[in-house]
Amino acid sequence: MATTTSASAHDQAAALDREDPLAAFRSRFVLPAGMRYFDGNSLGALAKGVAERVARVVTHEWGEGLIGSWTSAGWLELPRRVAARLAPFLGVAAEEVGVADGTSVNLFKLLGAALAARPGRTRVLALEGNFPTDVYVTRAAAEQRGAAVETFAAADLAAAVDERTAVVTLSHVDYRTGEVFDLAALAAAAHRHGALLLVDVSHSVGAMPLLLEEWQVDLAVGCGYKFLGGGPGAPAFLFVRRVLHESLRSPLPGWLGHANPFAFADEYEPAPGVDRFLCGTPPILSLSALDAALAAWEGIDLRAVRSWAASLGDYFIALVDAHLAPAGVLVASPRDAVRRGAQVSLRHPRAQELIATLAARGIVGDFRPPDLLRFGLHALYVRHADVAALVEALAELHATSAEPRR
Ligand SMILES: *Cc1c(COP(=O)(O)O)cnc(C)c1O
């Protein structure tokens, strides 16, 4: 096999990288020297300022302020402040966003609420191939309300949805292939029959502009630790369209979702608006990390993020076609950048071994069974030169391992 990235390919990558409209923002992240990081879609890199913020919260707010910090340091308002930072990522109003718990838990809360709001409807339609935790949670939430889960293919929703359908649920971006689904079309199909659309945006938030309001999505959940970079296990968020606020009730009615938590009343009364979906005490340390991570996005245009990731993906796919396809490495992601999130997945029978070998060389992607090599293209820290180096390493590995073994 020819050497993949010749001098001219390196020049080409460098030329493309000189046009990077986001280059100035790279310095806002801590990236280990010598590492090429293609897993920002799974665990976003550490933004500068996060460590200092967490240290300050621990040392001063907790260590010195102690319990008074719930009010003096604004801890009680922190979920609301973070929700306000998240709203522009989702294309919705701050009052429609709640920050709490994890994605799995938020999904359970919104599914339970949606099913209860559609009494008499006994079907939940879930996109085939949803993320496993979403599959388990959807089944459990449906079962608890006497509903059944059926799967649908994205192209067939219009035919699958009917008057018995309470909720349609899917991930905006397929975690395996990176395929992006058309939420406006799916919302229209669901609404035609009075069903609600609940979307998991874990793999699209921070990767592209989301317009949940404009697309008429009813409900959404998503992760704080993927593209957004909130840190391992960062709090998740949920979105509830304003018109639904008063008709939905959380199936996990904790005290912080109460209209007046500090009255310590025996009777639960839901807080007005989306805050009723908060449950227990907010995790202030991880919420502070998420808040500081989101601050690092200040001034960044998500349209530029989207087009830079598209350019990286197009370039990656062209190199794979030219240099790796003959070795049996196939592109598993949509070729059309409009239909592809900020990731490119490849298929190869020895995917797991290849990912491990790349990692040993400081090139970090991930493996998803049975045969996927998955590479996140985080626009704020991946460059064309990284993609060229990745393809070169893969070609080299393939050339080496293709030699007869004794
Ligand atoms: C990452 C991810 C999750 C993770 O859920 P947690 O509760 O944070 O573990 C859930 N759903 C989707 C679609 C994801 O991509």
Short mmCIF file of C-alpha atoms and ligand atoms in Angstrom, two decimals:
data_model
loop_
_atom_site.label_atom_id
_atom_site.label_comp_id
_atom_site.label_asym_id
_atom_site.label_seq_id
_atom_site.Cartn_x
_atom_site.Cartn_y
_atom_site.Cartn_z
CA MET A 1 0.00 0.00 0.00
CA ALA A 2 1.21 3.47 -0.82
CA THR A 3 2.10 5.75 2.02
CA THR A 4 -1.15 7.39 2.94
CA THR A 5 -0.31 10.90 3.79
CA SER A 6 2.39 12.03 1.46
CA ALA A 7 4.03 15.42 1.87
CA SER A 8 1.34 16.89 -0.35
CA ALA A 9 -1.43 15.49 1.86
CA HIS A 10 0.26 17.09 4.87
CA ASP A 11 0.44 20.38 2.96
CA GLN A 12 -3.21 20.07 2.08
CA ALA A 13 -4.19 19.46 5.72
CA ALA A 14 -2.07 22.40 6.81
CA ALA A 15 -3.67 24.62 4.18
CA LEU A 16 -7.14 23.65 5.35
CA ASP A 17 -6.18 24.23 8.97
CA ARG A 18 -4.94 27.72 8.20
CA GLU A 19 -8.55 28.58 7.31
CA ASP A 20 -9.86 27.45 10.71
CA PRO A 21 -12.28 30.14 11.93
CA LEU A 22 -12.23 28.54 15.39
CA ALA A 23 -8.43 28.31 15.76
CA ALA A 24 -8.34 31.02 18.39
CA PHE A 25 -10.59 28.97 20.68
CA ARG A 26 -8.33 25.93 20.80
CA SER A 27 -6.23 27.55 23.49
CA ARG A 28 -9.27 27.49 25.79
CA PHE A 29 -8.77 23.74 26.26
CA VAL A 30 -6.20 21.64 28.02
CA LEU A 31 -5.02 19.01 25.56
CA PRO A 32 -2.26 16.58 26.53
CA ALA A 33 0.89 17.08 24.46
CA GLY A 34 1.33 14.41 21.81
CA MET A 35 -2.27 13.22 21.95
CA ARG A 36 -4.71 13.42 19.06
CA TYR A 37 -8.10 13.28 20.70
CA PHE A 38 -11.06 11.88 18.74
CA ASP A 39 -13.27 11.20 21.75
CA GLY A 40 -14.63 14.67 22.46
CA ASN A 41 -18.03 13.27 21.48
CA SER A 42 -17.84 10.92 24.45
CA LEU A 43 -15.88 12.80 27.10
CA GLY A 44 -15.21 16.41 26.15
CA ALA A 45 -11.74 17.80 26.92
CA LEU A 46 -11.09 19.90 30.00
CA ALA A 47 -11.62 23.61 29.44
CA LYS A 48 -9.28 26.07 31.08
CA GLY A 49 -10.90 27.68 34.09
CA VAL A 50 -12.76 24.55 35.18
CA ALA A 51 -10.11 23.30 37.59
CA GLU A 52 -9.74 26.75 39.16
CA ARG A 53 -13.50 27.12 39.54
CA VAL A 54 -13.91 23.72 41.21
CA ALA A 55 -10.95 24.45 43.50
CA ARG A 56 -12.52 27.76 44.51
CA VAL A 57 -15.90 26.17 45.20
CA VAL A 58 -14.26 23.50 47.37
CA THR A 59 -11.85 25.74 49.22
CA HIS A 60 -13.81 28.94 49.71
CA GLU A 61 -17.48 28.26 49.17
CA TRP A 62 -17.59 24.89 50.90
CA GLY A 63 -14.53 25.08 53.15
CA GLU A 64 -15.13 28.57 54.47
CA GLY A 65 -18.72 29.45 53.59
CA LEU A 66 -20.14 26.09 54.62
CA ILE A 67 -23.94 25.93 54.70
CA GLY A 68 -24.29 29.67 54.15
CA SER A 69 -23.03 29.15 50.60
CA TRP A 70 -26.41 27.79 49.53
CA THR A 71 -27.47 31.41 49.48
CA SER A 72 -24.30 33.55 49.70
CA ALA A 73 -22.50 31.69 46.89
CA GLY A 74 -25.68 31.22 44.85
CA TRP A 75 -25.67 27.42 45.01
CA LEU A 76 -29.46 27.24 45.02
CA GLU A 77 -29.64 29.27 41.83
CA LEU A 78 -26.85 27.36 40.09
CA PRO A 79 -29.13 24.91 38.20
CA ARG A 80 -31.04 27.91 36.80
CA ARG A 81 -27.82 29.73 35.82
CA VAL A 82 -26.52 26.68 34.00
CA ALA A 83 -29.92 26.23 32.31
CA ALA A 84 -29.64 29.79 30.99
CA ARG A 85 -26.20 28.99 29.54
CA LEU A 86 -27.58 25.85 27.87
CA ALA A 87 -30.66 27.42 26.30
CA PRO A 88 -28.82 28.95 23.30
CA PHE A 89 -27.27 25.54 22.52
CA LEU A 90 -30.81 24.16 22.23
CA GLY A 91 -32.52 27.07 20.53
CA VAL A 92 -35.05 27.49 23.33
CA ALA A 93 -35.83 29.87 26.20
CA ALA A 94 -33.96 29.51 29.49
CA GLU A 95 -37.28 28.92 31.30
CA GLU A 96 -37.77 25.78 29.24
CA VAL A 97 -34.52 24.11 30.40
CA GLY A 98 -33.85 22.25 33.62
CA VAL A 99 -30.45 20.97 34.79
CA ALA A 100 -30.51 17.92 37.02
CA ASP A 101 -29.60 14.27 37.42
CA GLY A 102 -28.25 12.23 34.50
CA THR A 103 -29.56 11.70 30.99
CA SER A 104 -31.01 8.27 31.83
CA VAL A 105 -32.92 9.66 34.83
CA ASN A 106 -34.19 12.69 32.92
CA LEU A 107 -35.40 10.44 30.14
CA PHE A 108 -37.33 8.37 32.67
CA LYS A 109 -38.90 11.48 34.18
CA LEU A 110 -40.01 12.94 30.85
CA LEU A 111 -41.31 9.63 29.48
CA GLY A 112 -43.32 9.02 32.63
CA ALA A 113 -44.72 12.55 32.49
CA ALA A 114 -45.56 12.29 28.79
CA LEU A 115 -47.30 8.92 29.17
CA ALA A 116 -49.37 10.23 32.08
CA ALA A 117 -50.34 13.27 29.99
CA ARG A 118 -51.69 11.06 27.20
CA PRO A 119 -54.05 8.73 29.12
CA GLY A 120 -55.59 5.97 27.06
CA ARG A 121 -52.67 5.88 24.64
CA THR A 122 -50.74 2.66 25.06
CA ARG A 123 -47.93 2.83 22.52
CA VAL A 124 -44.46 4.30 22.70
CA LEU A 125 -42.59 4.41 19.41
CA ALA A 126 -38.82 4.26 19.77
CA LEU A 127 -36.36 4.53 16.90
CA GLU A 128 -34.67 1.20 16.22
CA GLY A 129 -31.05 1.18 17.34
CA ASN A 130 -31.48 3.74 20.13
CA PHE A 131 -28.70 4.05 22.71
CA PRO A 132 -28.95 1.11 25.16
CA THR A 133 -29.72 3.08 28.32
CA ASP A 134 -32.51 4.83 26.41
CA VAL A 135 -33.88 1.46 25.32
CA TYR A 136 -33.91 0.07 28.87
CA VAL A 137 -35.38 3.21 30.41
CA THR A 138 -38.03 3.53 27.71
CA ARG A 139 -39.16 -0.06 28.25
CA ALA A 140 -39.31 0.35 32.01
CA ALA A 141 -41.18 3.68 31.89
CA ALA A 142 -43.69 2.25 29.40
CA GLU A 143 -44.21 -0.92 31.41
CA GLN A 144 -44.95 1.06 34.56
CA ARG A 145 -47.77 2.83 32.78
CA GLY A 146 -49.14 -0.21 30.96
CA ALA A 147 -47.81 0.90 27.58
CA ALA A 148 -45.86 -1.13 25.02
CA VAL A 149 -42.74 -0.05 23.15
CA GLU A 150 -42.53 -0.63 19.42
CA THR A 151 -39.62 0.35 17.21
CA PHE A 152 -39.74 2.30 13.98
CA ALA A 153 -37.35 3.16 11.16
CA ALA A 154 -36.78 6.90 10.74
CA ALA A 155 -38.17 6.93 7.20
CA ASP A 156 -41.35 5.15 8.27
CA LEU A 157 -42.57 7.18 11.22
CA ALA A 158 -45.46 8.74 9.33
CA ALA A 159 -46.88 5.26 8.73
CA ALA A 160 -46.08 3.89 12.18
CA VAL A 161 -47.56 6.64 14.37
CA ASP A 162 -51.28 6.50 15.16
CA GLU A 163 -53.92 7.65 17.64
CA ARG A 164 -52.76 5.06 20.19
CA THR A 165 -49.24 6.51 20.24
CA ALA A 166 -48.42 8.59 23.31
CA VAL A 167 -44.77 9.37 22.65
CA VAL A 168 -42.26 9.06 19.84
CA THR A 169 -38.66 8.91 21.07
CA LEU A 170 -35.25 8.81 19.44
CA SER A 171 -31.68 10.07 19.58
CA HIS A 172 -31.08 13.05 17.32
CA VAL A 173 -27.78 11.52 16.21
CA ASP A 174 -27.13 7.78 16.04
CA TYR A 175 -24.25 7.08 18.41
CA ARG A 176 -22.87 4.35 16.18
CA THR A 177 -22.95 5.88 12.72
CA GLY A 178 -23.40 9.57 13.45
CA GLU A 179 -26.53 9.75 11.27
CA VAL A 180 -28.59 12.88 12.00
CA PHE A 181 -32.38 12.62 11.92
CA ASP A 182 -34.75 15.32 10.70
CA LEU A 183 -36.49 16.43 13.88
CA ALA A 184 -38.86 18.90 12.21
CA ALA A 185 -40.22 16.15 9.97
CA LEU A 186 -40.49 13.69 12.86
CA ALA A 187 -42.24 16.27 15.06
CA ALA A 188 -44.77 16.95 12.31
CA ALA A 189 -45.44 13.23 11.87
CA ALA A 190 -45.89 12.71 15.63
CA HIS A 191 -48.11 15.76 16.06
CA ARG A 192 -50.41 14.77 13.21
CA HIS A 193 -51.69 12.04 15.53
CA GLY A 194 -51.45 13.93 18.81
CA ALA A 195 -48.28 12.17 19.99
CA LEU A 196 -45.39 13.96 21.72
CA LEU A 197 -41.82 13.92 20.40
CA LEU A 198 -39.07 13.28 22.97
CA VAL A 199 -35.51 13.55 21.67
CA ASP A 200 -32.17 12.65 23.22
CA VAL A 201 -29.70 15.25 21.97
CA SER A 202 -26.65 13.86 23.80
CA HIS A 203 -24.75 13.45 20.54
CA SER A 204 -25.75 16.71 18.89
CA VAL A 205 -25.64 19.34 21.63
CA GLY A 206 -22.41 21.32 21.18
CA ALA A 207 -21.83 19.68 17.79
CA MET A 208 -24.31 21.74 15.78
CA PRO A 209 -26.90 24.46 16.31
CA LEU A 210 -30.11 22.95 17.69
CA LEU A 211 -33.42 24.66 16.98
CA LEU A 212 -35.73 22.63 19.20
CA GLU A 213 -38.30 25.42 19.38
CA GLU A 214 -38.41 25.97 15.64
CA TRP A 215 -38.54 22.24 14.92
CA GLN A 216 -41.42 21.93 17.40
CA VAL A 217 -39.76 19.27 19.50
CA ASP A 218 -41.84 18.79 22.67
CA LEU A 219 -39.33 17.28 25.07
CA ALA A 220 -35.60 16.66 25.09
CA VAL A 221 -32.84 15.34 27.30
CA GLY A 222 -29.07 15.40 26.89
CA CYS A 223 -25.65 14.97 28.37
CA GLY A 224 -23.38 17.61 29.87
CA TYR A 225 -20.13 15.68 29.49
CA LYS A 226 -19.89 14.94 25.75
CA PHE A 227 -19.28 17.80 23.30
CA LEU A 228 -20.13 20.32 26.02
CA GLY A 229 -17.19 19.19 28.15
CA GLY A 230 -18.84 19.39 31.59
CA GLY A 231 -16.63 16.62 32.99
CA PRO A 232 -17.14 12.92 33.76
CA GLY A 233 -20.69 12.32 34.94
CA ALA A 234 -21.61 16.00 34.57
CA PRO A 235 -25.25 16.85 35.33
CA ALA A 236 -27.61 16.42 32.42
CA PHE A 237 -30.38 18.69 31.17
CA LEU A 238 -33.97 18.44 30.05
CA PHE A 239 -36.15 20.63 27.88
CA VAL A 240 -39.93 20.93 28.14
CA ARG A 241 -41.77 23.08 25.63
CA ARG A 242 -43.51 25.92 27.41
CA VAL A 243 -47.08 24.97 26.39
CA LEU A 244 -46.61 21.63 28.17
CA HIS A 245 -45.32 22.97 31.47
CA GLU A 246 -48.51 22.95 33.46
CA SER A 247 -49.83 19.66 32.08
CA LEU A 248 -46.78 17.53 32.90
CA ARG A 249 -45.90 16.06 36.30
CA SER A 250 -42.62 14.43 37.22
CA PRO A 251 -42.88 10.78 38.22
CA LEU A 252 -39.98 11.50 40.61
CA PRO A 253 -41.45 14.40 42.59
CA GLY A 254 -38.55 15.32 44.86
CA TRP A 255 -38.45 18.24 47.22
CA LEU A 256 -36.41 20.52 44.96
CA GLY A 257 -39.14 20.22 42.35
CA HIS A 258 -41.65 21.43 44.93
CA ALA A 259 -43.24 24.87 44.61
CA ASN A 260 -41.83 25.77 48.00
CA PRO A 261 -39.19 23.27 49.14
CA PHE A 262 -38.28 25.10 52.30
CA ALA A 263 -41.80 25.11 53.67
CA PHE A 264 -41.18 21.39 54.31
CA ALA A 265 -44.83 20.65 53.56
CA ASP A 266 -46.20 17.10 53.64
CA GLU A 267 -48.11 17.57 50.40
CA TYR A 268 -46.24 17.75 47.13
CA GLU A 269 -47.07 20.74 45.01
CA PRO A 270 -45.16 20.98 41.73
CA ALA A 271 -43.00 24.04 41.15
CA PRO A 272 -44.26 26.22 38.32
CA GLY A 273 -42.60 25.56 34.97
CA VAL A 274 -39.78 23.21 34.17
CA ASP A 275 -38.31 23.35 37.70
CA ARG A 276 -40.84 20.70 38.76
CA PHE A 277 -38.54 18.24 37.00
CA LEU A 278 -35.73 18.85 39.47
CA CYS A 279 -35.68 16.14 42.08
CA GLY A 280 -33.09 16.21 44.85
CA THR A 281 -30.21 18.42 45.96
CA PRO A 282 -28.10 19.62 43.01
CA PRO A 283 -24.50 18.30 42.84
CA ILE A 284 -22.76 21.64 43.33
CA LEU A 285 -19.20 20.51 42.56
CA SER A 286 -20.04 18.95 39.22
CA LEU A 287 -22.55 21.66 38.42
CA SER A 288 -19.80 24.25 38.99
CA ALA A 289 -17.53 22.34 36.61
CA LEU A 290 -20.28 22.30 33.96
CA ASP A 291 -20.93 26.01 34.46
CA ALA A 292 -17.24 26.84 33.94
CA ALA A 293 -17.03 24.48 30.94
CA LEU A 294 -19.97 26.23 29.28
CA ALA A 295 -18.35 29.60 29.94
CA ALA A 296 -15.51 28.44 27.67
CA TRP A 297 -18.02 28.45 24.76
CA GLU A 298 -18.55 32.20 25.10
CA GLY A 299 -18.53 33.86 21.66
CA ILE A 300 -18.37 30.60 19.70
CA ASP A 301 -20.74 30.37 16.74
CA LEU A 302 -22.30 26.90 16.57
CA ARG A 303 -22.75 27.29 12.81
CA ALA A 304 -18.96 27.57 12.48
CA VAL A 305 -18.62 24.52 14.75
CA ARG A 306 -20.96 22.59 12.48
CA SER A 307 -19.20 23.53 9.25
CA TRP A 308 -15.72 22.86 10.62
CA ALA A 309 -16.80 19.35 11.73
CA ALA A 310 -18.35 18.82 8.29
CA SER A 311 -15.06 19.79 6.63
CA LEU A 312 -13.10 17.44 8.92
CA GLY A 313 -15.54 14.62 8.17
CA ASP A 314 -15.50 15.14 4.40
CA TYR A 315 -11.71 15.21 4.43
CA PHE A 316 -11.56 12.09 6.61
CA ILE A 317 -13.93 10.15 4.34
CA ALA A 318 -12.00 11.17 1.21
CA LEU A 319 -8.74 9.90 2.77
CA VAL A 320 -10.37 6.65 3.88
CA ASP A 321 -11.75 6.05 0.38
CA ALA A 322 -8.38 6.76 -1.18
CA HIS A 323 -6.10 4.90 1.21
CA LEU A 324 -7.99 2.51 3.46
CA ALA A 325 -10.87 1.17 1.38
CA PRO A 326 -8.53 -1.18 -0.54
CA ALA A 327 -7.57 -2.66 2.85
CA GLY A 328 -11.21 -3.37 3.68
CA VAL A 329 -11.89 -0.39 5.95
CA LEU A 330 -15.39 0.89 5.17
CA VAL A 331 -17.12 4.16 5.98
CA ALA A 332 -20.13 3.52 8.24
CA SER A 333 -21.28 7.15 8.51
CA PRO A 334 -23.42 9.12 6.05
CA ARG A 335 -21.28 10.64 3.31
CA ASP A 336 -23.49 13.69 3.09
CA ALA A 337 -22.27 16.08 5.79
CA VAL A 338 -25.80 17.43 6.28
CA ARG A 339 -26.89 13.99 7.46
CA ARG A 340 -23.78 13.34 9.56
CA GLY A 341 -23.05 14.52 13.11
CA ALA A 342 -19.57 15.46 14.32
CA GLN A 343 -18.18 11.96 14.03
CA VAL A 344 -17.05 9.47 11.43
CA SER A 345 -17.33 5.75 12.09
CA LEU A 346 -15.44 3.13 10.16
CA ARG A 347 -16.08 -0.57 9.95
CA HIS A 348 -13.41 -3.27 10.13
CA PRO A 349 -13.46 -6.81 11.57
CA ARG A 350 -10.46 -6.00 13.81
CA ALA A 351 -11.85 -2.67 14.98
CA GLN A 352 -11.21 -3.30 18.67
CA GLU A 353 -7.56 -4.21 18.17
CA LEU A 354 -6.98 -1.25 15.84
CA ILE A 355 -8.46 1.20 18.34
CA ALA A 356 -6.25 -0.19 21.12
CA THR A 357 -3.13 0.05 18.96
CA LEU A 358 -3.96 3.62 17.93
CA ALA A 359 -4.48 4.57 21.58
CA ALA A 360 -1.01 3.24 22.41
CA ARG A 361 0.29 5.75 19.83
CA GLY A 362 -1.62 8.63 21.37
CA ILE A 363 -4.47 8.60 18.84
CA VAL A 364 -7.67 8.22 20.84
CA GLY A 365 -10.92 7.05 19.29
CA ASP A 366 -13.25 4.34 20.48
CA PHE A 367 -14.61 0.93 19.64
CA ARG A 368 -18.29 0.05 19.48
CA PRO A 369 -19.22 -3.60 18.99
CA PRO A 370 -19.14 -5.48 16.83
CA ASP A 371 -16.85 -3.82 14.29
CA LEU A 372 -17.00 -0.02 14.56
CA LEU A 373 -14.09 2.36 14.97
CA ARG A 374 -15.65 5.63 16.11
CA PHE A 375 -13.92 9.00 15.81
CA GLY A 376 -15.44 12.17 17.23
CA LEU A 377 -14.59 15.38 15.39
CA HIS A 378 -14.84 18.05 18.06
CA ALA A 379 -14.58 21.26 16.09
CA LEU A 380 -12.89 23.16 18.89
CA TYR A 381 -9.87 20.91 19.06
CA VAL A 382 -9.60 18.56 16.08
CA ARG A 383 -7.77 19.71 12.93
CA HIS A 384 -7.29 18.29 9.46
CA ALA A 385 -3.68 17.50 10.39
CA ASP A 386 -4.98 15.22 13.15
CA VAL A 387 -7.22 13.45 10.68
CA ALA A 388 -4.32 13.01 8.23
CA ALA A 389 -2.17 11.54 11.03
CA LEU A 390 -4.99 9.18 12.03
CA VAL A 391 -5.46 7.83 8.51
CA GLU A 392 -1.69 7.49 8.09
CA ALA A 393 -1.47 5.47 11.32
CA LEU A 394 -4.36 3.24 10.28
CA ALA A 395 -2.79 2.57 6.89
CA GLU A 396 0.52 1.75 8.54
CA LEU A 397 -1.12 -0.62 11.02
CA HIS A 398 -2.90 -2.33 8.24
CA ALA A 399 0.23 -2.70 6.14
CA THR A 400 2.09 -4.18 9.12
CA SER A 401 -0.59 -6.60 10.24
CA ALA A 402 -1.29 -7.72 6.67
CA GLU A 403 2.17 -9.27 6.54
CA PRO A 404 2.12 -13.00 7.11
CA ARG A 405 2.51 -13.87 10.80
CA ARG A 406 4.65 -16.70 12.08
C1 LIG B 1 -24.19 9.31 26.40
C2 LIG B 1 -25.63 9.01 26.28
C3 LIG B 1 -26.39 8.69 27.40
C4 LIG B 1 -25.75 8.61 28.76
O1 LIG B 1 -26.67 8.59 29.80
P1 LIG B 1 -26.17 8.76 31.30
O2 LIG B 1 -27.37 8.69 32.11
O3 LIG B 1 -25.43 10.06 31.36
O4 LIG B 1 -25.20 7.66 31.56
C5 LIG B 1 -27.74 8.44 27.22
N1 LIG B 1 -28.30 8.48 25.99
C6 LIG B 1 -27.58 8.78 24.88
C7 LIG B 1 -28.24 8.84 23.55
C8 LIG B 1 -26.23 9.05 25.00
O5 LIG B 1 -25.53 9.33 23.91
#
